[in-house]
mmCIF file of C-alpha atoms and ligand atoms in Angstrom:
data_model
loop_
_atom_site.group_PDB
_atom_site.id
_atom_site.type_symbol
_atom_site.label_atom_id
_atom_site.label_comp_id
_atom_site.label_asym_id
_atom_site.label_seq_id
_atom_site.Cartn_x
_atom_site.Cartn_y
_atom_site.Cartn_z
ATOM 1 C CA ASN A 1 -12.608 -26.197 -13.935
ATOM 2 C CA LYS A 2 -15.058 -28.890 -14.878
ATOM 3 C CA ILE A 3 -14.868 -30.898 -18.098
ATOM 4 C CA ILE A 4 -18.293 -31.024 -19.759
ATOM 5 C CA LYS A 5 -17.300 -32.897 -22.909
ATOM 6 C CA GLU A 6 -14.254 -34.621 -24.320
ATOM 7 C CA ILE A 7 -13.653 -35.753 -27.871
ATOM 8 C CA LYS A 8 -10.618 -37.063 -29.728
ATOM 9 C CA VAL A 9 -9.867 -36.133 -33.323
ATOM 10 C CA ASN A 10 -6.710 -37.609 -34.954
ATOM 11 C CA ASN A 11 -4.895 -37.977 -31.637
ATOM 12 C CA VAL A 12 -5.777 -34.449 -30.468
ATOM 13 C CA GLU A 13 -8.088 -34.068 -27.507
ATOM 14 C CA ILE A 14 -10.712 -31.358 -27.641
ATOM 15 C CA LYS A 15 -12.218 -30.584 -24.258
ATOM 16 C CA LEU A 16 -15.128 -28.337 -23.373
ATOM 17 C CA VAL A 17 -14.613 -26.984 -19.896
ATOM 18 C CA SER A 18 -16.821 -24.781 -17.768
ATOM 19 C CA GLY A 19 -15.306 -22.097 -15.569
ATOM 20 C CA ASP A 20 -12.574 -19.485 -15.479
ATOM 21 C CA ILE A 21 -9.694 -19.492 -17.975
ATOM 22 C CA THR A 22 -7.292 -17.825 -15.518
ATOM 23 C CA ILE A 23 -7.089 -21.008 -13.417
ATOM 24 C CA GLU A 24 -6.296 -23.271 -16.377
ATOM 25 C CA GLU A 25 -3.019 -25.193 -16.114
ATOM 26 C CA THR A 26 -2.370 -25.579 -19.837
ATOM 27 C CA ASP A 27 0.904 -24.403 -21.414
ATOM 28 C CA ALA A 28 -0.894 -21.397 -22.911
ATOM 29 C CA ILE A 29 -4.153 -19.575 -22.455
ATOM 30 C CA VAL A 30 -5.626 -17.392 -25.171
ATOM 31 C CA ASN A 31 -6.792 -13.881 -24.358
ATOM 32 C CA ALA A 32 -9.637 -12.150 -26.228
ATOM 33 C CA ALA A 33 -7.640 -8.961 -26.788
ATOM 34 C CA ASN A 34 -7.942 -5.707 -28.716
ATOM 35 C CA SER A 35 -5.441 -4.447 -31.320
ATOM 36 C CA HIS A 36 -3.725 -2.178 -28.811
ATOM 37 C CA LEU A 37 -3.386 -4.918 -26.180
ATOM 38 C CA GLN A 38 -5.004 -2.658 -23.600
ATOM 39 C CA HIS A 39 -6.476 -5.231 -21.273
ATOM 40 C CA GLY A 40 -9.255 -3.342 -19.529
ATOM 41 C CA GLY A 41 -12.541 -5.223 -19.545
ATOM 42 C CA GLY A 42 -13.924 -8.695 -20.187
ATOM 43 C CA VAL A 43 -11.721 -11.765 -19.941
ATOM 44 C CA ALA A 44 -8.698 -9.586 -20.843
ATOM 45 C CA GLY A 45 -9.180 -7.481 -17.730
ATOM 46 C CA VAL A 46 -9.372 -10.567 -15.532
ATOM 47 C CA ILE A 47 -6.253 -12.100 -17.152
ATOM 48 C CA ALA A 48 -4.293 -8.852 -16.761
ATOM 49 C CA ARG A 49 -5.308 -8.440 -13.118
ATOM 50 C CA LYS A 50 -4.642 -12.013 -12.071
ATOM 51 C CA GLY A 51 -1.474 -12.231 -14.171
ATOM 52 C CA GLY A 52 -0.016 -9.208 -12.431
ATOM 53 C CA SER A 53 1.496 -6.038 -13.883
ATOM 54 C CA ASP A 54 3.975 -7.882 -16.129
ATOM 55 C CA VAL A 55 1.187 -8.906 -18.508
ATOM 56 C CA GLN A 56 0.202 -5.324 -19.398
ATOM 57 C CA LYS A 57 3.853 -4.239 -19.301
ATOM 58 C CA GLU A 58 4.950 -6.913 -21.790
ATOM 59 C CA SER A 59 1.941 -6.095 -23.940
ATOM 60 C CA ASN A 60 2.966 -2.431 -24.059
ATOM 61 C CA GLU A 61 6.514 -3.423 -24.996
ATOM 62 C CA TYR A 62 5.151 -5.610 -27.793
ATOM 63 C CA ILE A 63 3.117 -2.728 -29.228
ATOM 64 C CA LYS A 64 6.061 -0.368 -28.992
ATOM 65 C CA LYS A 65 8.268 -2.807 -30.876
ATOM 66 C CA TYR A 66 5.888 -4.200 -33.529
ATOM 67 C CA GLY A 67 2.934 -1.805 -33.661
ATOM 68 C CA LYS A 68 -0.670 -2.781 -33.195
ATOM 69 C CA VAL A 69 -1.925 -6.329 -33.668
ATOM 70 C CA GLU A 70 -4.213 -6.571 -36.696
ATOM 71 C CA THR A 71 -7.593 -8.219 -36.234
ATOM 72 C CA GLY A 72 -7.203 -11.977 -36.746
ATOM 73 C CA ASN A 73 -3.583 -11.953 -35.565
ATOM 74 C CA VAL A 74 -1.932 -12.809 -32.248
ATOM 75 C CA ALA A 75 0.808 -11.563 -29.910
ATOM 76 C CA VAL A 76 2.555 -13.513 -27.137
ATOM 77 C CA THR A 77 3.531 -12.571 -23.589
ATOM 78 C CA THR A 78 4.507 -14.672 -20.602
ATOM 79 C CA GLY A 79 1.768 -15.765 -18.230
ATOM 80 C CA GLY A 80 2.991 -13.527 -15.421
ATOM 81 C CA LYS A 81 1.661 -14.932 -12.167
ATOM 82 C CA LEU A 82 -0.726 -17.344 -13.905
ATOM 83 C CA LYS A 83 0.021 -21.074 -14.158
ATOM 84 C CA CYS A 84 0.403 -21.007 -17.947
ATOM 85 C CA LYS A 85 3.810 -20.384 -19.581
ATOM 86 C CA TYR A 86 2.368 -18.063 -22.206
ATOM 87 C CA ILE A 87 -0.622 -15.885 -22.938
ATOM 88 C CA ILE A 88 -1.486 -15.776 -26.620
ATOM 89 C CA HIS A 89 -3.360 -12.511 -27.167
ATOM 90 C CA ALA A 90 -5.744 -13.046 -30.088
ATOM 91 C CA VAL A 91 -7.618 -10.141 -31.627
ATOM 92 C CA GLY A 92 -11.081 -11.162 -32.758
ATOM 93 C CA PRO A 93 -13.388 -8.975 -34.862
ATOM 94 C CA ILE A 94 -16.072 -6.633 -33.583
ATOM 95 C CA TRP A 95 -19.435 -7.925 -34.856
ATOM 96 C CA ARG A 96 -20.831 -5.419 -37.382
ATOM 97 C CA GLY A 97 -23.682 -7.464 -38.824
ATOM 98 C CA GLY A 98 -21.663 -10.104 -40.649
ATOM 99 C CA SER A 99 -20.714 -8.431 -43.920
ATOM 100 C CA GLU A 100 -17.358 -7.057 -42.751
ATOM 101 C CA GLN A 101 -15.393 -10.324 -42.988
ATOM 102 C CA GLU A 102 -16.134 -11.088 -39.352
ATOM 103 C CA GLU A 103 -16.282 -14.832 -39.994
ATOM 104 C CA LYS A 104 -12.885 -15.007 -41.681
ATOM 105 C CA LEU A 105 -11.319 -12.746 -39.051
ATOM 106 C CA LEU A 106 -12.679 -14.863 -36.187
ATOM 107 C CA TYR A 107 -11.453 -18.019 -37.933
ATOM 108 C CA ASP A 108 -8.018 -16.414 -38.297
ATOM 109 C CA ALA A 109 -7.895 -15.386 -34.631
ATOM 110 C CA VAL A 110 -8.529 -18.979 -33.543
ATOM 111 C CA ILE A 111 -6.328 -20.813 -36.052
ATOM 112 C CA ASN A 112 -3.483 -18.330 -35.599
ATOM 113 C CA SER A 113 -3.619 -18.925 -31.825
ATOM 114 C CA LEU A 114 -3.310 -22.676 -32.394
ATOM 115 C CA LYS A 115 -0.520 -22.254 -34.958
ATOM 116 C CA LYS A 116 1.387 -20.016 -32.562
ATOM 117 C CA ALA A 117 1.107 -22.614 -29.798
ATOM 118 C CA GLU A 118 2.433 -25.298 -32.166
ATOM 119 C CA GLU A 119 5.276 -22.990 -33.234
ATOM 120 C CA LEU A 120 6.170 -22.587 -29.530
ATOM 121 C CA LYS A 121 6.116 -26.408 -29.240
ATOM 122 C CA LEU A 122 3.350 -26.346 -26.633
ATOM 123 C CA ASN A 123 1.280 -29.414 -25.784
ATOM 124 C CA SER A 124 -1.879 -27.790 -24.461
ATOM 125 C CA ILE A 125 -3.903 -24.609 -24.866
ATOM 126 C CA SER A 126 -7.114 -23.101 -23.470
ATOM 127 C CA LEU A 127 -9.307 -20.677 -25.400
ATOM 128 C CA PRO A 128 -12.211 -18.432 -24.371
ATOM 129 C CA ALA A 129 -15.179 -17.530 -26.574
ATOM 130 C CA ILE A 130 -13.249 -14.927 -28.592
ATOM 131 C CA SER A 131 -15.396 -11.967 -29.759
ATOM 132 C CA ALA A 132 -18.550 -13.355 -28.118
ATOM 133 C CA GLY A 133 -18.584 -10.833 -25.248
ATOM 134 C CA ILE A 134 -17.963 -7.107 -25.565
ATOM 135 C CA TYR A 135 -17.321 -7.503 -29.318
ATOM 136 C CA GLY A 136 -20.869 -8.772 -29.788
ATOM 137 C CA TYR A 137 -20.321 -11.771 -32.087
ATOM 138 C CA PRO A 138 -23.476 -13.926 -31.751
ATOM 139 C CA ILE A 139 -22.511 -17.135 -29.974
ATOM 140 C CA GLU A 140 -24.558 -19.371 -32.290
ATOM 141 C CA LYS A 141 -22.562 -18.018 -35.236
ATOM 142 C CA ALA A 142 -19.222 -18.014 -33.398
ATOM 143 C CA VAL A 143 -19.122 -21.642 -32.209
ATOM 144 C CA PRO A 144 -19.190 -23.209 -35.728
ATOM 145 C CA VAL A 145 -16.285 -20.918 -36.667
ATOM 146 C CA TYR A 146 -14.283 -22.021 -33.606
ATOM 147 C CA LYS A 147 -14.960 -25.624 -34.555
ATOM 148 C CA LYS A 148 -13.907 -25.243 -38.182
ATOM 149 C CA ALA A 149 -10.672 -23.518 -37.163
ATOM 150 C CA VAL A 150 -9.857 -26.278 -34.661
ATOM 151 C CA TYR A 151 -10.595 -29.095 -37.120
ATOM 152 C CA ASP A 152 -8.643 -27.420 -39.914
ATOM 153 C CA PHE A 153 -5.731 -26.990 -37.543
ATOM 154 C CA ILE A 154 -5.872 -30.637 -36.478
ATOM 155 C CA ASN A 155 -5.799 -31.615 -40.145
ATOM 156 C CA THR A 156 -2.360 -30.008 -40.438
ATOM 157 C CA ASN A 157 -1.138 -32.877 -38.185
ATOM 158 C CA PRO A 158 0.368 -30.891 -35.318
ATOM 159 C CA GLN A 159 3.425 -32.539 -33.723
ATOM 160 C CA PHE A 160 3.192 -30.859 -30.335
ATOM 161 C CA LEU A 161 -0.284 -29.563 -29.587
ATOM 162 C CA LYS A 162 -2.354 -32.486 -28.305
ATOM 163 C CA GLU A 163 -4.933 -30.842 -26.031
ATOM 164 C CA ILE A 164 -7.233 -27.973 -27.033
ATOM 165 C CA ARG A 165 -9.635 -26.735 -24.361
ATOM 166 C CA PHE A 166 -12.513 -24.287 -24.757
ATOM 167 C CA VAL A 167 -13.278 -22.645 -21.446
ATOM 168 C CA VAL A 168 -16.949 -21.725 -21.428
ATOM 169 C CA TYR A 169 -17.712 -19.007 -18.914
ATOM 170 C CA ASP A 170 -21.290 -18.019 -19.762
ATOM 171 C CA GLU A 171 -23.789 -20.711 -18.821
ATOM 172 C CA GLU A 172 -25.973 -19.679 -21.758
ATOM 173 C CA HIS A 173 -23.119 -20.677 -24.059
ATOM 174 C CA TYR A 174 -22.880 -24.317 -22.928
ATOM 175 C CA ASP A 175 -25.610 -25.632 -25.203
ATOM 176 C CA TYR A 176 -24.144 -24.049 -28.320
ATOM 177 C CA PHE A 177 -20.778 -25.656 -27.633
ATOM 178 C CA LEU A 178 -22.288 -29.019 -26.707
ATOM 179 C CA LYS A 179 -24.460 -29.093 -29.806
ATOM 180 C CA GLU A 180 -21.637 -28.143 -32.168
ATOM 181 C CA PHE A 181 -18.910 -30.436 -30.793
HETATM 182 N N1 AR6 B 1 -12.769 -17.112 -18.264
HETATM 183 C C1 AR6 B 1 -13.228 -17.503 -19.467
HETATM 184 N N2 AR6 B 1 -14.052 -16.754 -20.226
HETATM 185 C C2 AR6 B 1 -14.420 -15.562 -19.736
HETATM 186 C C3 AR6 B 1 -13.974 -15.060 -18.492
HETATM 187 C C4 AR6 B 1 -13.101 -15.898 -17.738
HETATM 188 N N3 AR6 B 1 -12.615 -15.528 -16.564
HETATM 189 N N4 AR6 B 1 -14.527 -13.835 -18.294
HETATM 190 C C5 AR6 B 1 -15.291 -13.578 -19.370
HETATM 191 N N5 AR6 B 1 -15.239 -14.605 -20.247
HETATM 192 P P1 AR6 B 1 -14.836 -10.552 -23.910
HETATM 193 P P2 AR6 B 1 -14.435 -9.966 -26.766
HETATM 194 C C6 AR6 B 1 -15.925 -14.774 -21.545
HETATM 195 O O1 AR6 B 1 -15.793 -9.430 -23.813
HETATM 196 O O2 AR6 B 1 -15.881 -10.083 -27.020
HETATM 197 C C7 AR6 B 1 -11.943 -6.474 -23.737
HETATM 198 O O3 AR6 B 1 -12.141 -5.187 -23.241
HETATM 199 C C8 AR6 B 1 -17.086 -13.860 -21.808
HETATM 200 O O4 AR6 B 1 -18.217 -14.300 -21.105
HETATM 201 O O5 AR6 B 1 -13.829 -10.721 -22.847
HETATM 202 O O6 AR6 B 1 -13.484 -10.647 -27.705
HETATM 203 C C9 AR6 B 1 -10.705 -6.582 -24.621
HETATM 204 O O7 AR6 B 1 -9.630 -5.793 -24.129
HETATM 205 C C10 AR6 B 1 -17.234 -14.014 -23.310
HETATM 206 O O8 AR6 B 1 -18.000 -15.183 -23.610
HETATM 207 O O9 AR6 B 1 -13.994 -10.502 -25.306
HETATM 208 C C11 AR6 B 1 -11.235 -6.092 -25.941
HETATM 209 O O10 AR6 B 1 -11.252 -4.686 -26.014
HETATM 210 C C12 AR6 B 1 -15.809 -14.250 -23.785
HETATM 211 O O11 AR6 B 1 -15.047 -14.467 -22.585
HETATM 212 C C13 AR6 B 1 -12.657 -6.626 -25.977
HETATM 213 O O12 AR6 B 1 -13.036 -6.782 -24.603
HETATM 214 C C14 AR6 B 1 -15.208 -13.096 -24.540
HETATM 215 O O13 AR6 B 1 -15.702 -11.865 -24.041
HETATM 216 C C15 AR6 B 1 -12.742 -7.992 -26.638
HETATM 217 O O14 AR6 B 1 -14.084 -8.424 -26.686
#
């Protein structure tokens, strides 16, 4: 994957990368999941296929044990056959016009992914544009929320997480990321 922009904030590197999140070599990748962790379409479908059957199997075991993942929260599985150690499955909100707490829920999905990575003592993480596909969150509204969550997280002075990568898949999204970061 190709780095399109790199910035450093308080010793944490934020990188904008173009390409496919399933070939990232970071300690964790974030999946844009649904509450039932049924990875059918979108980036989730690609992650589940390339990760092999363990990814969906571990997701099913998680749901059986803890119940569904509320919007804004995360669940963790191994990376299966992917290069990452972990997949952090983050549930973003479905866009319903903006008055259903979508902004807070998207913020939570991102910051909770980063907090989980720090809790697992990971050094690097890659995130996709959570909610900005099938869930319909407008990209121009989503990117400022991603940014605020990342900066707020960095302000908690993480000890482990030093590299945060956004993997931008849609070419039409590049400009929004470049402008915001
Ligand atoms: N690498 C990085 N980003 C990707 C990739 C990839 N290989 N493929 C797609 N994207 P979406 P959501 C981008 O729809 O909106 C699933 O069915 C894509 O272009 O995957 O949060 C889940 O199971 C878009 O910008 O996630 C849920 O039911 C971004 O990833 C639901 O979709 C997110 O799009 C979640 O919808």
